[in-house]
Amino acid sequence: SPSIHIVNQVHGNKVIKASEAIKTPWPKADGIISTGIKEQSLWICTADCIPIFFSNKETGQVAAAHAGWKGVSRKILEKVIFKLRISESNRKNWLVTLGPSISLKKYQIKADVAFKIYESIKSKSAKDEKLNDRINNMESLGIIKNDREEKRFYLDIKSAAAHQLIKQGFNNSQININQNCTFSESELFHSWRREKAKAIQWSCILS
């Protein structure tokens, strides 16, 4: 049977090898990569954040990551890509799947969160841009919706993660995005924002 590998998720950007996550107490991290041994199962728990999975169709290596706005803004996906040694020469062999998470229409955020996400996606510092330019650019990328009447921002966390992957050289055909909303679909998912309770769903990938 597959070995089980779990991390104590802390909304950070630490990524470890599966061989470092083999028993309780589970190590603190938000990403796990398989280590060349077949039948390793990598587990991620979520309740509005995105479970993100990488798989190499040639070698069978896999990785799993937990990414909310903090993980995305702290560039956890870049850390996973670095740990997997994904380069221009082998990137074509990789596929990435973004699992169920909260959707844009249900994810109200503050402006400072939006700007931290945007800063993580820009090639150059976004701090040099005027405030309205930053907001307009985020809207044009589909990362946020700006409700000007209510003075609220809404975040598309999966779009933000996908833009980071594209920035790292992936193309749209390599990125599969699940469109289910954890907040809206109460019969299928737990949601921290809906329930305000510590209830989760588990997702895994098998090497």
mmCIF file of C-alpha atoms in Angstrom, residues 87-207:
data_model
loop_
_atom_site.group_PDB
_atom_site.id
_atom_site.type_symbol
_atom_site.label_atom_id
_atom_site.label_comp_id
_atom_site.label_asym_id
_atom_site.label_seq_id
_atom_site.Cartn_x
_atom_site.Cartn_y
_atom_site.Cartn_z
ATOM 1 C CA SER A 87 13.593 24.071 -16.006
ATOM 2 C CA GLU A 88 12.963 25.308 -19.518
ATOM 3 C CA SER A 89 14.273 21.997 -20.874
ATOM 4 C CA ASN A 90 11.931 19.694 -18.917
ATOM 5 C CA ARG A 91 8.942 21.953 -18.203
ATOM 6 C CA LYS A 92 6.953 20.435 -21.075
ATOM 7 C CA ASN A 93 6.729 17.153 -19.115
ATOM 8 C CA TRP A 94 4.886 18.726 -16.181
ATOM 9 C CA LEU A 95 1.165 19.170 -15.556
ATOM 10 C CA VAL A 96 -0.377 21.204 -12.742
ATOM 11 C CA THR A 97 -3.858 20.824 -11.244
ATOM 12 C CA LEU A 98 -5.557 23.437 -9.051
ATOM 13 C CA GLY A 99 -8.258 21.835 -6.934
ATOM 14 C CA PRO A 100 -11.467 23.243 -5.421
ATOM 15 C CA SER A 101 -11.192 26.521 -3.502
ATOM 16 C CA ILE A 102 -13.221 29.590 -2.696
ATOM 17 C CA SER A 103 -14.300 31.530 -5.798
ATOM 18 C CA LEU A 104 -13.921 35.208 -6.634
ATOM 19 C CA LYS A 105 -17.530 36.168 -5.898
ATOM 20 C CA LYS A 106 -17.242 34.774 -2.342
ATOM 21 C CA TYR A 107 -13.721 35.897 -1.455
ATOM 22 C CA GLN A 108 -13.786 39.478 -0.186
ATOM 23 C CA ILE A 109 -10.364 40.830 0.762
ATOM 24 C CA LYS A 110 -8.697 44.034 1.887
ATOM 25 C CA ALA A 111 -6.658 46.180 -0.491
ATOM 26 C CA ASP A 112 -3.338 45.282 1.177
ATOM 27 C CA VAL A 113 -3.933 41.585 0.460
ATOM 28 C CA ALA A 114 -4.642 42.350 -3.200
ATOM 29 C CA PHE A 115 -1.427 44.346 -3.483
ATOM 30 C CA LYS A 116 0.669 41.585 -1.882
ATOM 31 C CA ILE A 117 -0.727 39.103 -4.415
ATOM 32 C CA TYR A 118 -0.036 41.487 -7.280
ATOM 33 C CA GLU A 119 3.531 42.120 -6.106
ATOM 34 C CA SER A 120 4.186 38.362 -6.223
ATOM 35 C CA ILE A 121 3.131 38.190 -9.879
ATOM 36 C CA LYS A 122 4.805 41.289 -11.306
ATOM 37 C CA SER A 123 8.254 40.888 -12.869
ATOM 38 C CA LYS A 124 9.258 44.297 -11.549
ATOM 39 C CA SER A 125 8.177 45.909 -8.310
ATOM 40 C CA ALA A 126 4.548 46.982 -8.391
ATOM 41 C CA LYS A 127 5.204 49.578 -5.698
ATOM 42 C CA ASP A 128 6.369 51.975 -8.392
ATOM 43 C CA GLU A 129 2.912 51.952 -9.980
ATOM 44 C CA LYS A 130 0.191 54.379 -8.984
ATOM 45 C CA LEU A 131 -2.572 52.961 -6.805
ATOM 46 C CA ASN A 132 -5.259 53.131 -9.501
ATOM 47 C CA ASP A 133 -2.897 51.579 -12.049
ATOM 48 C CA ARG A 134 -2.261 48.622 -9.745
ATOM 49 C CA ILE A 135 -5.987 48.101 -9.233
ATOM 50 C CA ASN A 136 -6.744 48.391 -12.952
ATOM 51 C CA ASN A 137 -3.928 45.994 -13.856
ATOM 52 C CA MET A 138 -5.158 43.408 -11.355
ATOM 53 C CA GLU A 139 -8.662 43.699 -12.772
ATOM 54 C CA SER A 140 -7.416 43.300 -16.345
ATOM 55 C CA LEU A 141 -5.562 40.122 -15.321
ATOM 56 C CA GLY A 142 -8.740 38.745 -13.743
ATOM 57 C CA ILE A 143 -7.116 38.507 -10.310
ATOM 58 C CA ILE A 144 -9.534 40.838 -8.548
ATOM 59 C CA LYS A 145 -12.935 42.402 -8.969
ATOM 60 C CA ASN A 146 -13.204 45.961 -7.705
ATOM 61 C CA ASP A 147 -16.684 46.776 -6.392
ATOM 62 C CA ARG A 148 -16.384 50.535 -6.483
ATOM 63 C CA GLU A 149 -19.859 51.213 -5.076
ATOM 64 C CA GLU A 150 -19.272 49.074 -1.988
ATOM 65 C CA LYS A 151 -15.518 49.860 -1.868
ATOM 66 C CA ARG A 152 -14.692 46.163 -1.730
ATOM 67 C CA PHE A 153 -12.226 43.883 -3.470
ATOM 68 C CA TYR A 154 -12.823 40.257 -4.381
ATOM 69 C CA LEU A 155 -9.939 37.880 -5.108
ATOM 70 C CA ASP A 156 -9.764 35.037 -7.628
ATOM 71 C CA ILE A 157 -7.115 33.006 -5.810
ATOM 72 C CA LYS A 158 -6.944 30.338 -8.533
ATOM 73 C CA SER A 159 -6.373 32.977 -11.214
ATOM 74 C CA ALA A 160 -3.560 34.470 -9.116
ATOM 75 C CA ALA A 161 -1.903 31.049 -8.753
ATOM 76 C CA ALA A 162 -2.290 30.349 -12.478
ATOM 77 C CA HIS A 163 -0.657 33.678 -13.342
ATOM 78 C CA GLN A 164 2.312 32.749 -11.147
ATOM 79 C CA LEU A 165 2.650 29.445 -13.012
ATOM 80 C CA ILE A 166 2.493 31.224 -16.375
ATOM 81 C CA LYS A 167 5.146 33.654 -15.131
ATOM 82 C CA GLN A 168 7.310 30.578 -14.449
ATOM 83 C CA GLY A 169 6.958 29.425 -18.055
ATOM 84 C CA PHE A 170 3.972 27.055 -17.948
ATOM 85 C CA ASN A 171 1.334 27.411 -20.651
ATOM 86 C CA ASN A 172 -2.439 27.195 -20.249
ATOM 87 C CA SER A 173 -2.591 23.665 -21.665
ATOM 88 C CA GLN A 174 -0.443 22.445 -18.744
ATOM 89 C CA ILE A 175 -2.666 23.991 -16.070
ATOM 90 C CA ASN A 176 -5.974 22.367 -15.130
ATOM 91 C CA ILE A 177 -8.225 24.531 -12.923
ATOM 92 C CA ASN A 178 -11.135 23.006 -11.038
ATOM 93 C CA GLN A 179 -14.007 25.533 -10.980
ATOM 94 C CA ASN A 180 -15.848 24.263 -7.882
ATOM 95 C CA CYS A 181 -16.325 26.805 -5.084
ATOM 96 C CA THR A 182 -15.849 25.526 -1.544
ATOM 97 C CA PHE A 183 -17.963 28.359 -0.112
ATOM 98 C CA SER A 184 -20.945 28.001 -2.458
ATOM 99 C CA GLU A 185 -21.169 24.197 -2.585
ATOM 100 C CA SER A 186 -21.902 23.296 1.030
ATOM 101 C CA GLU A 187 -23.091 19.794 0.099
ATOM 102 C CA LEU A 188 -19.623 18.976 -1.256
ATOM 103 C CA PHE A 189 -17.100 21.031 0.708
ATOM 104 C CA HIS A 190 -16.250 22.557 4.052
ATOM 105 C CA SER A 191 -15.488 26.279 3.988
ATOM 106 C CA TRP A 192 -13.787 28.278 6.705
ATOM 107 C CA ARG A 193 -15.411 31.496 5.513
ATOM 108 C CA ARG A 194 -18.861 29.940 5.471
ATOM 109 C CA GLU A 195 -18.734 27.827 8.623
ATOM 110 C CA LYS A 196 -16.099 29.595 10.767
ATOM 111 C CA ALA A 197 -15.205 26.135 12.063
ATOM 112 C CA LYS A 198 -12.170 23.872 11.798
ATOM 113 C CA ALA A 199 -13.511 21.438 9.220
ATOM 114 C CA ILE A 200 -11.497 20.380 6.189
ATOM 115 C CA GLN A 201 -11.370 18.206 3.094
ATOM 116 C CA TRP A 202 -8.366 16.118 2.113
ATOM 117 C CA SER A 203 -6.817 15.881 -1.351
ATOM 118 C CA CYS A 204 -3.901 13.706 -2.397
ATOM 119 C CA ILE A 205 -1.700 12.697 -5.304
ATOM 120 C CA LEU A 206 0.061 9.359 -5.730
ATOM 121 C CA SER A 207 3.500 8.886 -7.245
#
